[in-house]
């Protein structure tokens, strides 16, 4: 498995992955945020490749020196193989290189089922950013 920065050639497989994994509502929100993040800082969008196939993606952002995990998705055929954890760790390294002061996990109704994944990597409930407003990714 290889975790690397998103490349334009990943666009189609990533959108297909997101369509497969996410609900229609979550897909629309994620695609909007995905496009904004690519225009601001594509280094915070990582993909996981297994045998040259896009198996997972994580989208992060930085706002006011805080790093946010916005959305993570792993194709069902590749779940429970450590891909999600590798994506989270890869993005954490990017956040650290960019000297963020705090790393938070955007916890909306779509992310709730996987918050335990972040907890398994040492994140605590205090690291979950919950907002009743739509998260607007802002470049930092």
mmCIF file of C-alpha atoms in Angstrom:
data_model
loop_
_atom_site.group_PDB
_atom_site.id
_atom_site.type_symbol
_atom_site.label_atom_id
_atom_site.label_comp_id
_atom_site.label_asym_id
_atom_site.label_seq_id
_atom_site.Cartn_x
_atom_site.Cartn_y
_atom_site.Cartn_z
ATOM 1 C CA UNK A 1 0.000 0.000 0.000
ATOM 2 C CA UNK A 2 1.153 3.495 -0.854
ATOM 3 C CA UNK A 3 -0.227 6.726 0.669
ATOM 4 C CA UNK A 4 0.458 9.839 -1.368
ATOM 5 C CA UNK A 5 -0.872 13.250 -2.324
ATOM 6 C CA UNK A 6 -3.903 13.308 -4.608
ATOM 7 C CA UNK A 7 -3.060 13.675 -8.305
ATOM 8 C CA UNK A 8 -5.375 14.797 -11.081
ATOM 9 C CA UNK A 9 -5.340 11.270 -12.533
ATOM 10 C CA UNK A 10 -6.966 10.114 -9.253
ATOM 11 C CA UNK A 11 -10.081 12.237 -9.794
ATOM 12 C CA UNK A 12 -12.285 9.640 -11.470
ATOM 13 C CA UNK A 13 -11.408 6.704 -9.173
ATOM 14 C CA UNK A 14 -11.764 8.960 -6.120
ATOM 15 C CA UNK A 15 -15.211 10.185 -7.148
ATOM 16 C CA UNK A 16 -16.282 6.598 -7.859
ATOM 17 C CA UNK A 17 -14.977 5.545 -4.431
ATOM 18 C CA UNK A 18 -16.841 8.370 -2.697
ATOM 19 C CA UNK A 19 -20.056 7.526 -4.578
ATOM 20 C CA UNK A 20 -19.719 3.906 -3.465
ATOM 21 C CA UNK A 21 -18.989 4.621 0.199
ATOM 22 C CA UNK A 22 -20.959 7.776 1.040
ATOM 23 C CA UNK A 23 -24.671 8.518 1.142
ATOM 24 C CA UNK A 24 -25.971 10.849 -1.586
ATOM 25 C CA UNK A 25 -26.180 13.803 0.824
ATOM 26 C CA UNK A 26 -22.706 13.161 2.239
ATOM 27 C CA UNK A 27 -21.306 12.726 -1.277
ATOM 28 C CA UNK A 28 -22.566 16.154 -2.366
ATOM 29 C CA UNK A 29 -21.142 17.863 0.736
ATOM 30 C CA UNK A 30 -17.853 16.020 0.375
ATOM 31 C CA UNK A 31 -17.424 16.825 -3.318
ATOM 32 C CA UNK A 32 -17.987 20.513 -2.589
ATOM 33 C CA UNK A 33 -15.370 20.487 0.185
ATOM 34 C CA UNK A 34 -13.037 18.314 -1.893
ATOM 35 C CA UNK A 35 -13.022 20.840 -4.739
ATOM 36 C CA UNK A 36 -12.383 23.758 -2.393
ATOM 37 C CA UNK A 37 -9.547 21.961 -0.642
ATOM 38 C CA UNK A 38 -7.872 21.017 -3.919
ATOM 39 C CA UNK A 39 -7.888 24.669 -4.949
ATOM 40 C CA UNK A 40 -6.349 25.758 -1.628
ATOM 41 C CA UNK A 41 -3.885 23.053 -0.641
ATOM 42 C CA UNK A 42 -3.944 19.724 -2.454
ATOM 43 C CA UNK A 43 -1.217 18.365 -0.127
ATOM 44 C CA UNK A 44 -3.950 17.829 2.460
ATOM 45 C CA UNK A 45 -5.832 15.390 0.221
ATOM 46 C CA UNK A 46 -4.242 11.946 0.394
ATOM 47 C CA UNK A 47 -5.071 8.727 -1.397
ATOM 48 C CA UNK A 48 -4.164 5.163 -0.518
ATOM 49 C CA UNK A 49 -3.248 2.884 -3.387
ATOM 50 C CA UNK A 50 -3.283 -0.901 -3.292
ATOM 51 C CA UNK A 51 -1.749 -2.420 -6.425
ATOM 52 C CA UNK A 52 -2.233 0.939 -8.186
ATOM 53 C CA UNK A 53 -5.959 0.997 -7.320
ATOM 54 C CA UNK A 54 -7.348 3.914 -5.277
ATOM 55 C CA UNK A 55 -8.575 2.157 -2.137
ATOM 56 C CA UNK A 56 -9.059 5.150 0.164
ATOM 57 C CA UNK A 57 -8.965 8.910 0.540
ATOM 58 C CA UNK A 58 -8.715 11.405 3.368
ATOM 59 C CA UNK A 59 -9.490 15.103 3.030
ATOM 60 C CA UNK A 60 -8.044 17.555 5.519
ATOM 61 C CA UNK A 61 -7.852 21.292 5.883
ATOM 62 C CA UNK A 62 -6.198 23.916 8.035
ATOM 63 C CA UNK A 63 -8.058 26.863 9.543
ATOM 64 C CA UNK A 64 -6.467 29.294 11.999
ATOM 65 C CA UNK A 65 -3.507 26.963 12.640
ATOM 66 C CA UNK A 66 -5.825 24.056 13.426
ATOM 67 C CA UNK A 67 -5.759 20.934 11.280
ATOM 68 C CA UNK A 68 -9.055 19.204 10.586
ATOM 69 C CA UNK A 69 -9.732 15.709 9.327
ATOM 70 C CA UNK A 70 -12.797 16.437 7.219
ATOM 71 C CA UNK A 71 -13.678 13.154 5.503
ATOM 72 C CA UNK A 72 -12.159 9.707 5.157
ATOM 73 C CA UNK A 73 -13.426 6.913 2.942
ATOM 74 C CA UNK A 74 -12.119 3.429 2.230
ATOM 75 C CA UNK A 75 -13.618 1.192 -0.443
ATOM 76 C CA UNK A 76 -15.546 -1.736 1.127
ATOM 77 C CA UNK A 77 -13.227 -4.259 -0.580
ATOM 78 C CA UNK A 78 -10.273 -2.779 1.329
ATOM 79 C CA UNK A 79 -11.769 -2.001 4.733
ATOM 80 C CA UNK A 80 -10.269 -3.462 7.914
ATOM 81 C CA UNK A 81 -6.804 -3.673 6.363
ATOM 82 C CA UNK A 82 -5.236 -0.643 8.051
ATOM 83 C CA UNK A 83 -5.810 1.734 5.142
ATOM 84 C CA UNK A 84 -7.863 4.219 7.154
ATOM 85 C CA UNK A 85 -5.219 4.296 9.876
ATOM 86 C CA UNK A 86 -2.465 4.843 7.311
ATOM 87 C CA UNK A 87 -4.388 7.737 5.763
ATOM 88 C CA UNK A 88 -4.972 9.328 9.174
ATOM 89 C CA UNK A 89 -1.297 8.987 10.108
ATOM 90 C CA UNK A 90 -0.212 10.375 6.728
ATOM 91 C CA UNK A 91 -2.399 13.442 7.134
ATOM 92 C CA UNK A 92 -1.227 13.879 10.721
ATOM 93 C CA UNK A 93 2.353 14.060 9.426
ATOM 94 C CA UNK A 94 1.295 16.743 6.911
ATOM 95 C CA UNK A 95 -0.371 18.729 9.684
ATOM 96 C CA UNK A 96 2.756 18.486 11.829
ATOM 97 C CA UNK A 97 4.972 19.681 8.951
ATOM 98 C CA UNK A 98 2.667 22.676 8.566
ATOM 99 C CA UNK A 99 3.019 23.440 12.303
ATOM 100 C CA UNK A 100 -0.659 23.265 13.213
ATOM 101 C CA UNK A 101 -1.328 23.966 16.891
ATOM 102 C CA UNK A 102 -4.167 21.455 17.273
ATOM 103 C CA UNK A 103 -5.593 18.605 15.222
ATOM 104 C CA UNK A 104 -9.352 18.067 15.282
ATOM 105 C CA UNK A 105 -11.750 15.615 13.682
ATOM 106 C CA UNK A 106 -14.852 17.054 12.028
ATOM 107 C CA UNK A 107 -17.601 15.037 13.643
ATOM 108 C CA UNK A 108 -20.852 15.312 11.736
ATOM 109 C CA UNK A 109 -23.607 12.736 11.382
ATOM 110 C CA UNK A 110 -21.695 11.177 8.486
ATOM 111 C CA UNK A 111 -18.477 10.684 10.483
ATOM 112 C CA UNK A 112 -20.052 9.442 13.726
ATOM 113 C CA UNK A 113 -19.776 5.727 12.804
ATOM 114 C CA UNK A 114 -15.985 5.937 12.392
ATOM 115 C CA UNK A 115 -15.002 8.115 15.358
ATOM 116 C CA UNK A 116 -13.811 4.948 17.104
ATOM 117 C CA UNK A 117 -11.162 4.623 14.371
ATOM 118 C CA UNK A 118 -9.692 7.972 15.437
ATOM 119 C CA UNK A 119 -9.952 6.950 19.105
ATOM 120 C CA UNK A 120 -7.963 3.794 18.336
ATOM 121 C CA UNK A 121 -5.158 6.092 17.156
ATOM 122 C CA UNK A 122 -5.120 8.121 20.379
ATOM 123 C CA UNK A 123 -7.600 10.886 19.621
ATOM 124 C CA UNK A 124 -10.079 11.691 22.394
ATOM 125 C CA UNK A 125 -13.627 13.045 22.471
ATOM 126 C CA UNK A 126 -12.159 16.510 23.079
ATOM 127 C CA UNK A 127 -10.550 16.265 19.610
ATOM 128 C CA UNK A 128 -13.913 15.916 17.876
ATOM 129 C CA UNK A 129 -15.203 19.161 16.387
ATOM 130 C CA UNK A 130 -18.973 19.139 16.365
ATOM 131 C CA UNK A 131 -20.927 21.914 14.755
ATOM 132 C CA UNK A 132 -24.574 22.219 13.868
ATOM 133 C CA UNK A 133 -23.569 24.502 11.040
ATOM 134 C CA UNK A 134 -22.240 23.153 7.784
ATOM 135 C CA UNK A 135 -18.451 23.005 8.073
ATOM 136 C CA UNK A 136 -16.975 25.521 5.704
ATOM 137 C CA UNK A 137 -13.437 24.579 4.863
ATOM 138 C CA UNK A 138 -11.310 27.698 5.029
ATOM 139 C CA UNK A 139 -7.728 27.873 3.841
ATOM 140 C CA UNK A 140 -5.280 28.650 6.579
#
